[in-house]
PDB file of C-alpha atoms in Angstrom:
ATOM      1  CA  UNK A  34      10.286 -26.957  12.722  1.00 50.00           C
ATOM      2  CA  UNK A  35       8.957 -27.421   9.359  1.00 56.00           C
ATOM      3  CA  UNK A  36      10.151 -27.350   5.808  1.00 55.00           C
ATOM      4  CA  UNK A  37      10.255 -23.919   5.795  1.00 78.00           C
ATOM      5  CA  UNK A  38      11.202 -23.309   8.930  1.00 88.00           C
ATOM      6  CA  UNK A  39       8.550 -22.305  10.787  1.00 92.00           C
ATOM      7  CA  UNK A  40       8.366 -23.647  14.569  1.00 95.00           C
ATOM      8  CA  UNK A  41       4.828 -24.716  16.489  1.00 96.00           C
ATOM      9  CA  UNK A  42       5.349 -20.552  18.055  1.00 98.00           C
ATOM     10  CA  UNK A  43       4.882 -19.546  14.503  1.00 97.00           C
ATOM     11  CA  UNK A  44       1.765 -21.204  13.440  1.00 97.00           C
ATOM     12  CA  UNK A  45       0.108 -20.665  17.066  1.00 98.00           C
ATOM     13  CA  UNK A  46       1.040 -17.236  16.339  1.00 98.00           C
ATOM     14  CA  UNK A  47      -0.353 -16.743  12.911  1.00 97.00           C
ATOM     15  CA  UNK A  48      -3.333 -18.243  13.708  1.00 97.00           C
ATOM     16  CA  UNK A  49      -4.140 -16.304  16.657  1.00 97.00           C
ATOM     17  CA  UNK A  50      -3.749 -19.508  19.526  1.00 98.00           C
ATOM     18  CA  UNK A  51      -2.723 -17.490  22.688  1.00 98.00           C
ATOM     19  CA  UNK A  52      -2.891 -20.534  25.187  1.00 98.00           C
ATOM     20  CA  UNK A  53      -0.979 -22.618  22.305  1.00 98.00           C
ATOM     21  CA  UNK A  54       1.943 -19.569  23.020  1.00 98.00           C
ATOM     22  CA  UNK A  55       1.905 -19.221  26.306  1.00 98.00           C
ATOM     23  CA  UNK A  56       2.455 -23.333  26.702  1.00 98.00           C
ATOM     24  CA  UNK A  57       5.032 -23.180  23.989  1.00 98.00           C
ATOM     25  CA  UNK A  58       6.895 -19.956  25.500  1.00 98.00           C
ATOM     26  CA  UNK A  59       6.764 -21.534  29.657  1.00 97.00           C
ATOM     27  CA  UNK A  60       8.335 -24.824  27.882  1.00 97.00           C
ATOM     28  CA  UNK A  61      11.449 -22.647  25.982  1.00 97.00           C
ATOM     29  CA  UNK A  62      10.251 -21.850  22.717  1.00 97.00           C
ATOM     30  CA  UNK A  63      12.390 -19.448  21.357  1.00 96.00           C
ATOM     31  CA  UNK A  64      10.303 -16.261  20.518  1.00 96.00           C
ATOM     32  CA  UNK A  65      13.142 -14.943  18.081  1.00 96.00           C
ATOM     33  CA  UNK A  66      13.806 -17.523  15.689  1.00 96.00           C
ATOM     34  CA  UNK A  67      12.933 -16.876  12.087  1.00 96.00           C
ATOM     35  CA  UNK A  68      11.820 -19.438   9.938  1.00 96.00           C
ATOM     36  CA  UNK A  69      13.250 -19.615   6.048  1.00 94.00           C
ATOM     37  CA  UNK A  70      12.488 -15.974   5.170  1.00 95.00           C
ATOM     38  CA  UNK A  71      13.858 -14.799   8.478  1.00 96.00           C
ATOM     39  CA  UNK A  72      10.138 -14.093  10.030  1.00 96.00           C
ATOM     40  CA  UNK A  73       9.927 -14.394  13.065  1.00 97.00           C
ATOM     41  CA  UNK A  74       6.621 -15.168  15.731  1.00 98.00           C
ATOM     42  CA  UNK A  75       5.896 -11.646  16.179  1.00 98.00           C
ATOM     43  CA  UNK A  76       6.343 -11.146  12.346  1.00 97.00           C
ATOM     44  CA  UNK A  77       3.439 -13.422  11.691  1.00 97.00           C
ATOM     45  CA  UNK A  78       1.292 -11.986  14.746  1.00 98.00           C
ATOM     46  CA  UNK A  79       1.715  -8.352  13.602  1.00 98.00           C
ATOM     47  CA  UNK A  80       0.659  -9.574   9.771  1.00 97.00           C
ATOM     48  CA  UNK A  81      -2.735 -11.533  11.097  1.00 97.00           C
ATOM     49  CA  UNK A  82      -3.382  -8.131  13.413  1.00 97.00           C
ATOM     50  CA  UNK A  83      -2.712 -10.562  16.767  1.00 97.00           C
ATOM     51  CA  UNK A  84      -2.532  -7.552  19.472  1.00 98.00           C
ATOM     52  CA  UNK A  85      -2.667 -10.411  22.197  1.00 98.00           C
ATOM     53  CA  UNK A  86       0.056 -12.559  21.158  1.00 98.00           C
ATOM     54  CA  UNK A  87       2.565  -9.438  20.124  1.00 98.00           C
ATOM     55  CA  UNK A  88       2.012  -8.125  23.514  1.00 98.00           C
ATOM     56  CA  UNK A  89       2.728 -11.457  24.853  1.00 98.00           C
ATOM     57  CA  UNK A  90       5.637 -12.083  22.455  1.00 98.00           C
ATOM     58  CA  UNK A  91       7.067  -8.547  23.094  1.00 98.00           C
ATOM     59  CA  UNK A  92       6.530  -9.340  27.217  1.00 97.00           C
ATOM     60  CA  UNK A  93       9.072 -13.043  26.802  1.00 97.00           C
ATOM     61  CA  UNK A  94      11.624 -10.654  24.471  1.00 97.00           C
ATOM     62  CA  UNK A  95      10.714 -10.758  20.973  1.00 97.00           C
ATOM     63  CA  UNK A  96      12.752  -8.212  18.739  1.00 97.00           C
ATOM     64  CA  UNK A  97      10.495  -5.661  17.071  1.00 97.00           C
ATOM     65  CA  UNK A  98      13.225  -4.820  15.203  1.00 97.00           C
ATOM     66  CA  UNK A  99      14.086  -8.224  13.514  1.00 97.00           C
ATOM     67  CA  UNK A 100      13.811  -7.341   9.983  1.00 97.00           C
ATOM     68  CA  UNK A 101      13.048 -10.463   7.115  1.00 96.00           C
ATOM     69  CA  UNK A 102      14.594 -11.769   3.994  1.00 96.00           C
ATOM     70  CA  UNK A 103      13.036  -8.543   2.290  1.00 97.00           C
ATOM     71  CA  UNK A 104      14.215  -6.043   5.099  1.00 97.00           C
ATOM     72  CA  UNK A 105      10.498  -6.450   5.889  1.00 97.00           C
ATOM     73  CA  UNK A 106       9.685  -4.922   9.585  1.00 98.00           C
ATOM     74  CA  UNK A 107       6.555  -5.901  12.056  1.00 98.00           C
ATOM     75  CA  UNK A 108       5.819  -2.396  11.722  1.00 98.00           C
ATOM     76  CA  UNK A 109       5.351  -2.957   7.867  1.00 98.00           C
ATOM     77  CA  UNK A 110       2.949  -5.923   8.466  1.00 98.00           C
ATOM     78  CA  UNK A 111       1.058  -4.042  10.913  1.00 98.00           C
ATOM     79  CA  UNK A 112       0.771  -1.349   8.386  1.00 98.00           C
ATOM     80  CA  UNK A 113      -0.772  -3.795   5.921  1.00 98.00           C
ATOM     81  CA  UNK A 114      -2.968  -5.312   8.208  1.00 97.00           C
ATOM     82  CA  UNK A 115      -4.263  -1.865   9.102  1.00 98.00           C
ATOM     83  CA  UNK A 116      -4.147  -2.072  12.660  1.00 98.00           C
ATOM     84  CA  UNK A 117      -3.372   1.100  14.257  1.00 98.00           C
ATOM     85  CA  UNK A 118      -2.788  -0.373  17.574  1.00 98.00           C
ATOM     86  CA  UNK A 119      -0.184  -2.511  16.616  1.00 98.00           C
ATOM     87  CA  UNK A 120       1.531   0.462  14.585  1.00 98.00           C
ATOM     88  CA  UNK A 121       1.397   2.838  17.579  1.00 98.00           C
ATOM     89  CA  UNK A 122       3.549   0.151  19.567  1.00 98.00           C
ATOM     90  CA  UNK A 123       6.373  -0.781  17.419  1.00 98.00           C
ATOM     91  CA  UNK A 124       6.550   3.134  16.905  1.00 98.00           C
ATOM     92  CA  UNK A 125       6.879   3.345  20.590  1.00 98.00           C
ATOM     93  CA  UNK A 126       9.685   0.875  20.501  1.00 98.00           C
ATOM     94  CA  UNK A 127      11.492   2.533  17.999  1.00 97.00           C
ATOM     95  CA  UNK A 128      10.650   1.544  14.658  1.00 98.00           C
ATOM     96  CA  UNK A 129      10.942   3.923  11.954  1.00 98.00           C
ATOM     97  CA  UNK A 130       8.157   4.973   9.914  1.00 98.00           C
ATOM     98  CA  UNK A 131      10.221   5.051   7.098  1.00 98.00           C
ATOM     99  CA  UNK A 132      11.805   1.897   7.161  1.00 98.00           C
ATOM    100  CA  UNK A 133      12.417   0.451   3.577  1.00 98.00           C
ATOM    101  CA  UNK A 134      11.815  -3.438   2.723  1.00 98.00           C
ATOM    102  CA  UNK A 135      13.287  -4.430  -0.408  1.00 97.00           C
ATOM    103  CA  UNK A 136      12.319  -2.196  -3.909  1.00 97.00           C
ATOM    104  CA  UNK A 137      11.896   0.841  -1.621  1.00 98.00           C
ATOM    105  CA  UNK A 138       8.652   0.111   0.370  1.00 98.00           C
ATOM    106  CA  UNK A 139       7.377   1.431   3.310  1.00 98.00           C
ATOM    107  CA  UNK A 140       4.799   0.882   5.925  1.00 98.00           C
ATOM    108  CA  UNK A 141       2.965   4.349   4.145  1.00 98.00           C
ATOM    109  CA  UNK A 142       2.626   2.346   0.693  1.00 98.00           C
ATOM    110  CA  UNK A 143       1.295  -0.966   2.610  1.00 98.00           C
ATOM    111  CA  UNK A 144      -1.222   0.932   4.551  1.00 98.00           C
ATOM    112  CA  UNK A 145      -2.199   3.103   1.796  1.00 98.00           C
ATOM    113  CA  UNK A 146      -2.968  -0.261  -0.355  1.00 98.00           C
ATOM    114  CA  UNK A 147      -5.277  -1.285   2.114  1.00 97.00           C
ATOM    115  CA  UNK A 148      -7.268   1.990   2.482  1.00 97.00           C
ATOM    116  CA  UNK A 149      -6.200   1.803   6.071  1.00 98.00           C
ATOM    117  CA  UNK A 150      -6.786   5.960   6.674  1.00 97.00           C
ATOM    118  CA  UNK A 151      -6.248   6.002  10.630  1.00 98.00           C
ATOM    119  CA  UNK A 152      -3.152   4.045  10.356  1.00 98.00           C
ATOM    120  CA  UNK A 153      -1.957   6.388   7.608  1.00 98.00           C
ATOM    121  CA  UNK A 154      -3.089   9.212  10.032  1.00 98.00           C
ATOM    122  CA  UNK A 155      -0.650   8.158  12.607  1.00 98.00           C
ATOM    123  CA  UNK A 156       2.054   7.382  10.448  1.00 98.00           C
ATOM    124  CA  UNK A 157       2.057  10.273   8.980  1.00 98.00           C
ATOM    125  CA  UNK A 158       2.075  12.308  12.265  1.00 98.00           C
ATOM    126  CA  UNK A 159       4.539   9.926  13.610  1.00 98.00           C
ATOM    127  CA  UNK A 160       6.851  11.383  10.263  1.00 98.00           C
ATOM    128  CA  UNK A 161       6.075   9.154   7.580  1.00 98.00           C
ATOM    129  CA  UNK A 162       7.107  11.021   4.601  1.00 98.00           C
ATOM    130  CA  UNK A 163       4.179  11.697   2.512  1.00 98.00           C
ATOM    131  CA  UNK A 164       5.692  11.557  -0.847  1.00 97.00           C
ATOM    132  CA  UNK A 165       7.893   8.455  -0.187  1.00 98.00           C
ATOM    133  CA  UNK A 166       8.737   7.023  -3.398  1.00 98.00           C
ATOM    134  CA  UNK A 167       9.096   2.803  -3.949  1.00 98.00           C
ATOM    135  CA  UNK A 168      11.931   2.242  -6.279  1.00 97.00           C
ATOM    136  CA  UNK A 169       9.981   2.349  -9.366  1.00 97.00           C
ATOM    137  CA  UNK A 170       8.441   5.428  -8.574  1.00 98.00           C
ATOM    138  CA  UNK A 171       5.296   5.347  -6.910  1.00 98.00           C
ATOM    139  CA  UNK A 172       3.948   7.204  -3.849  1.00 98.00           C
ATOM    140  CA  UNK A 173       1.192   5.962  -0.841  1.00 98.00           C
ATOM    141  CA  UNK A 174      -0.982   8.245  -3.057  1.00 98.00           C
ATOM    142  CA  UNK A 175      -0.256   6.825  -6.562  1.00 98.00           C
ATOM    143  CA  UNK A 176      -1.158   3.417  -4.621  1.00 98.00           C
ATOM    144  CA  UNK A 177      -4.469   4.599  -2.804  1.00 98.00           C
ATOM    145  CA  UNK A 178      -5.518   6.396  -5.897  1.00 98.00           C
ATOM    146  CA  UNK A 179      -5.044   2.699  -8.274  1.00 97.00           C
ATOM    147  CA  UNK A 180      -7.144   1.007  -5.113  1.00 96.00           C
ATOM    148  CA  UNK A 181     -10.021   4.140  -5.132  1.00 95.00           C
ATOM    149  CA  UNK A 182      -9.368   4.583  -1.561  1.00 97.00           C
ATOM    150  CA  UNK A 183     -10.645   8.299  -1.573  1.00 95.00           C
ATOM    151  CA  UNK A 184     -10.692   9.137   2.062  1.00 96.00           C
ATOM    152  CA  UNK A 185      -7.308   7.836   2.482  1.00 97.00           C
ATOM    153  CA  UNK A 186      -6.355  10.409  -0.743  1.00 97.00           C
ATOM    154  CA  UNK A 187      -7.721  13.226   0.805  1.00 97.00           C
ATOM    155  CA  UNK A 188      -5.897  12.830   3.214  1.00 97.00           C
ATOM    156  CA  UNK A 189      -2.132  12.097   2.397  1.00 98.00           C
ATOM    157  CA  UNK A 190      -3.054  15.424  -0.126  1.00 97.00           C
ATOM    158  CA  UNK A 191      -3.883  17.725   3.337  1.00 97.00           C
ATOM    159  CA  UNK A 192      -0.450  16.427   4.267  1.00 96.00           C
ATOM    160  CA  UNK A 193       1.046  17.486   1.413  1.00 96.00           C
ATOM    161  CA  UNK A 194       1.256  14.201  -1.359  1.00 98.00           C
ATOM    162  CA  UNK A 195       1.962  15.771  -4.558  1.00 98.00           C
ATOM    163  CA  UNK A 196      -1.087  15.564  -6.635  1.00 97.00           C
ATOM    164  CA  UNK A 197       1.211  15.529  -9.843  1.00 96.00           C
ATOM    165  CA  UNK A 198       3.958  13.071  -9.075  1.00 97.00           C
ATOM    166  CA  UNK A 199       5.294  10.530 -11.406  1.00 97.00           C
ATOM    167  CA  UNK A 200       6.376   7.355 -11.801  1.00 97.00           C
ATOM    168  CA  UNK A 201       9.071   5.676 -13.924  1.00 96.00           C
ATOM    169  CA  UNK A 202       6.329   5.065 -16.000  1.00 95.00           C
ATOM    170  CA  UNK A 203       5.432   8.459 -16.510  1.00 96.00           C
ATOM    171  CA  UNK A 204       2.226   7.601 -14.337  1.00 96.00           C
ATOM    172  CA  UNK A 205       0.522   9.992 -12.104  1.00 97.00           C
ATOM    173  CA  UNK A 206      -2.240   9.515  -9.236  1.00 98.00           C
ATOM    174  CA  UNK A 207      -4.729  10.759 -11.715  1.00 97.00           C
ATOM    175  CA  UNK A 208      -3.874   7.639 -14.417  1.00 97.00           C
ATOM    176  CA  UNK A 209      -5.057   5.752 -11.480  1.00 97.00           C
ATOM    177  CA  UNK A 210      -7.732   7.277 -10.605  1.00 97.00           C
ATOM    178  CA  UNK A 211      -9.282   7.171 -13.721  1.00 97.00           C
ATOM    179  CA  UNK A 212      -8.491   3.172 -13.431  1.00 97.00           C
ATOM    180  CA  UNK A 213     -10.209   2.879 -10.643  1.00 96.00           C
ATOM    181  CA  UNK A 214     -12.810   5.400 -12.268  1.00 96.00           C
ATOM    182  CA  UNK A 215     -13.830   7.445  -9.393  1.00 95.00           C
ATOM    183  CA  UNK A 216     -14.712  10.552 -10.822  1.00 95.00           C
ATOM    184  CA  UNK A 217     -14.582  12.595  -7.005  1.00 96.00           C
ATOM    185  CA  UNK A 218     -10.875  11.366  -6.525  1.00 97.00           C
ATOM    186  CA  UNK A 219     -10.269  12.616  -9.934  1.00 97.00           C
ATOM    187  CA  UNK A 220     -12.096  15.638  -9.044  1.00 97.00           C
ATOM    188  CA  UNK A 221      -9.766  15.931  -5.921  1.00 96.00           C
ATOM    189  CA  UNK A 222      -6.812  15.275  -7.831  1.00 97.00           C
ATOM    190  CA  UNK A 223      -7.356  17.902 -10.472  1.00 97.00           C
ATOM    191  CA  UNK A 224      -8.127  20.529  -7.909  1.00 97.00           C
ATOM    192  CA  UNK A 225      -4.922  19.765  -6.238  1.00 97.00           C
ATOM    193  CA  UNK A 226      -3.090  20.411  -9.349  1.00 96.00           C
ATOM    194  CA  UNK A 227      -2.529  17.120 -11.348  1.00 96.00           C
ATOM    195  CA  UNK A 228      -2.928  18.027 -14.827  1.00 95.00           C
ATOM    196  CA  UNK A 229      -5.710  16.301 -16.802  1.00 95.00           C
ATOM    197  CA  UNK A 230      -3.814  15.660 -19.332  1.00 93.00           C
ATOM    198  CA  UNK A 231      -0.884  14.102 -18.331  1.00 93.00           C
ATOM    199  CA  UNK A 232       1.039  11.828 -20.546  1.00 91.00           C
ATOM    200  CA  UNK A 233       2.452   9.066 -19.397  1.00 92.00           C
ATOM    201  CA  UNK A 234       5.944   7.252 -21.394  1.00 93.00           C
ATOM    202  CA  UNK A 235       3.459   5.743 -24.082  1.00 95.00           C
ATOM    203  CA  UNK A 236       1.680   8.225 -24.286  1.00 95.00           C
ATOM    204  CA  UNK A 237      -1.441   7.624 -22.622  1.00 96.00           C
ATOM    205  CA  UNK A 238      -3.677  10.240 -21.123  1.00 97.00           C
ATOM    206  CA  UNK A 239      -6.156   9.912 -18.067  1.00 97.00           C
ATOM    207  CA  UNK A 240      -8.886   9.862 -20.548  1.00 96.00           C
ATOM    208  CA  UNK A 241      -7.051   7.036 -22.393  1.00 96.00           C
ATOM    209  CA  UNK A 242      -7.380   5.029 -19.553  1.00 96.00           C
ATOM    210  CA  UNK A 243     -10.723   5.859 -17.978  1.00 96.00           C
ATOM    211  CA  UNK A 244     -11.908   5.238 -21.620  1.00 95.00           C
ATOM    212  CA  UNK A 245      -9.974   2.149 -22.248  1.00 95.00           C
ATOM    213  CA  UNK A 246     -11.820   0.758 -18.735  1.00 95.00           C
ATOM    214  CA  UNK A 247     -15.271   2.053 -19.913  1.00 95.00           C
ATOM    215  CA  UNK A 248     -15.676   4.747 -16.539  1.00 96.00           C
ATOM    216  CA  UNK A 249     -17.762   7.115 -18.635  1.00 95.00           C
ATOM    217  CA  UNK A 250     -18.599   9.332 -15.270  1.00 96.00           C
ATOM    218  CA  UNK A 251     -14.620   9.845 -15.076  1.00 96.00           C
ATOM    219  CA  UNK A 252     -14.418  10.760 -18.661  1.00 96.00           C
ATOM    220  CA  UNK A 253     -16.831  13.236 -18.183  1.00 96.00           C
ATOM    221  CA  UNK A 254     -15.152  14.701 -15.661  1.00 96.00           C
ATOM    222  CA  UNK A 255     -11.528  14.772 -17.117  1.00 96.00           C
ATOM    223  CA  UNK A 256     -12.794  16.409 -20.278  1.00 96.00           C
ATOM    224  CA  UNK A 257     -14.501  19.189 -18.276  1.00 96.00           C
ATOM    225  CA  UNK A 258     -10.892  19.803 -16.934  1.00 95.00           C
ATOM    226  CA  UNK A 259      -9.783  19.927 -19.968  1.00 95.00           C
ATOM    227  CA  UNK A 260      -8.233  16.877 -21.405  1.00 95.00           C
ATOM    228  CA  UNK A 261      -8.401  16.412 -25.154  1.00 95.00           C
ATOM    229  CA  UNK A 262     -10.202  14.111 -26.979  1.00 94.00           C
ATOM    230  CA  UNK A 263      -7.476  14.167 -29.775  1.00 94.00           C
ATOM    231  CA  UNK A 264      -5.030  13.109 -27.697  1.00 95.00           C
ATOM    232  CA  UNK A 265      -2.495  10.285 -29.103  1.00 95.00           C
ATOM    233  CA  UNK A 266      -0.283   8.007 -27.611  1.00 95.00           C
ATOM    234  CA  UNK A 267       2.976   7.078 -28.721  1.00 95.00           C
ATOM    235  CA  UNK A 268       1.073   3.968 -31.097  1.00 95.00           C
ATOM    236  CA  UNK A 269      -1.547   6.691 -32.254  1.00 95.00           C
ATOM    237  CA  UNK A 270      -4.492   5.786 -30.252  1.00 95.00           C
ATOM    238  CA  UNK A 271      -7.036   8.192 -28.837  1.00 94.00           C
ATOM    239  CA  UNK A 272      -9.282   7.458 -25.946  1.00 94.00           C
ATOM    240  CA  UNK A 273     -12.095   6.901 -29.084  1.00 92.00           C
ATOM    241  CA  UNK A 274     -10.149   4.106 -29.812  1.00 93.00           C
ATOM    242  CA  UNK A 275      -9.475   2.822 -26.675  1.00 92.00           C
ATOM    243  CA  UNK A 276     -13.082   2.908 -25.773  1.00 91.00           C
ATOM    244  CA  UNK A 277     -13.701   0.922 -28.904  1.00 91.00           C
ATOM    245  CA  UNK A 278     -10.924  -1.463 -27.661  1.00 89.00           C
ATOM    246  CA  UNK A 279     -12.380  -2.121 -24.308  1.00 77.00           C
ATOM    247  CA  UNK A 280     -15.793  -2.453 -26.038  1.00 66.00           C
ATOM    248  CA  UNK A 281     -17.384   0.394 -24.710  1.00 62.00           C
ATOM    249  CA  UNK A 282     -19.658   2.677 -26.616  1.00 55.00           C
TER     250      UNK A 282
END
């Protein structure tokens, strides 16, 4: 072991040294011990995508189960690694698809962070709730829409994400759309019902941050839909001034 815990299984396992495992494993390596954040081998297999050394880990008895310090599941790690494979199996073995690591998160939100759109795909047909909320609020679509991860949008919105949901923030998908200022997923969005005018808790519109980030092709957009140039926020800005602010003309 190390100073924080982690045995020679771990790092041969994180970085992806099968031969390193397989020595390790035939001379008693335990393939369940967790190092100081309760991880364990397959933890840090499933997070590097390591389909060889799960199976491998999985084949000498590693839990799939084990959960971390943060209630944190291989299944999540997989999920954030985007590797479908990976997800499929701990499914198979029984892991819930809406297992929650600490502050409410689960697999959906990790893989919807990434873009991953396959892996969402199968979680989602595996019963991932669409609209699963983190403890502050936010959905896998609030999340994909921050990261402009259309395709991945379109499709938690076909499995019915609320295009209008909110955060404890008062943000919706569209506020983060027009962050990431992709004027189609804002398009999408507004089509799907999110109102382009939304207010967040200070105020701020869509437009107030599209403009504040200088996306002029998402302004455009939102103010065909209808959102108002005289909108204020609770501080009595309007997105003039917060285009001024962010120094765009």
């Amino acid at each position: 072991g190390t100073e924080t815990g982690w045995t020679g299984l771990m790092w041969a396992a994180f970085n992806g040294r099968k031969p390193v495992c397989e020595y390790l494993l035939s001379k008693g390596a335990e393939p369940g011990a967790r190092d100081g954040t309760g991880r364990t081998a397959l933890y840090w297999a499933a997070s590097k995508g390591r389909e060889d050394i799960c199976d491998l880990l999985l084949a000498k008895g590693a839990d799939p189960a084990a959960r971390d310090a943060n209630a944190s599941l291989p299944l999540h790690e997989a999920a954030a690694a985007g590797n479908r494979r990976l997800c499929q199996l701990f499914l198979d073995l029984g892991s819930d698809p809406n297992a929650q690591a600490t502050g409410g998160v689960r697999p959906l939100h990790l893989t919807a962070d990434g873009g991953h759109a396959e892996v969402c795909a199968l979680l989602l047909a595996r019963g991932a709730e669409p609209d699963a909320r983190t403890e502050h609020g936010w959905t896998p679509l609030h999340i994909g829409a921050r990261k402009g991860h259309r395709s991945l949008c379109e499709l938690l919105l076909a499995k019915g994400a609320s295009a209008s949901a909110v955060t404890e923030e008062g943000d919706t998908p569209l506020h983060w759309a027009a962050f990431a200022g992709d004027k189609g997923l804002c398009e999408l969005l507004i089509a799907k019902g999110a109102p382009a005018g939304a207010n967040q808790k200070d105020g701020y519109t869509p437009l107030h941050v599209a403009a504040l980030h200088g996306h002029a092709e998402a302004c455009e957009t939102l103010l065909s839909k209808g959102a108002k140039l005289e909108a204020r926020t609770v501080e009595g800005f309007t997105p003039l001034h917060m285009a001024s602010m962010g120094a765009h003309k």
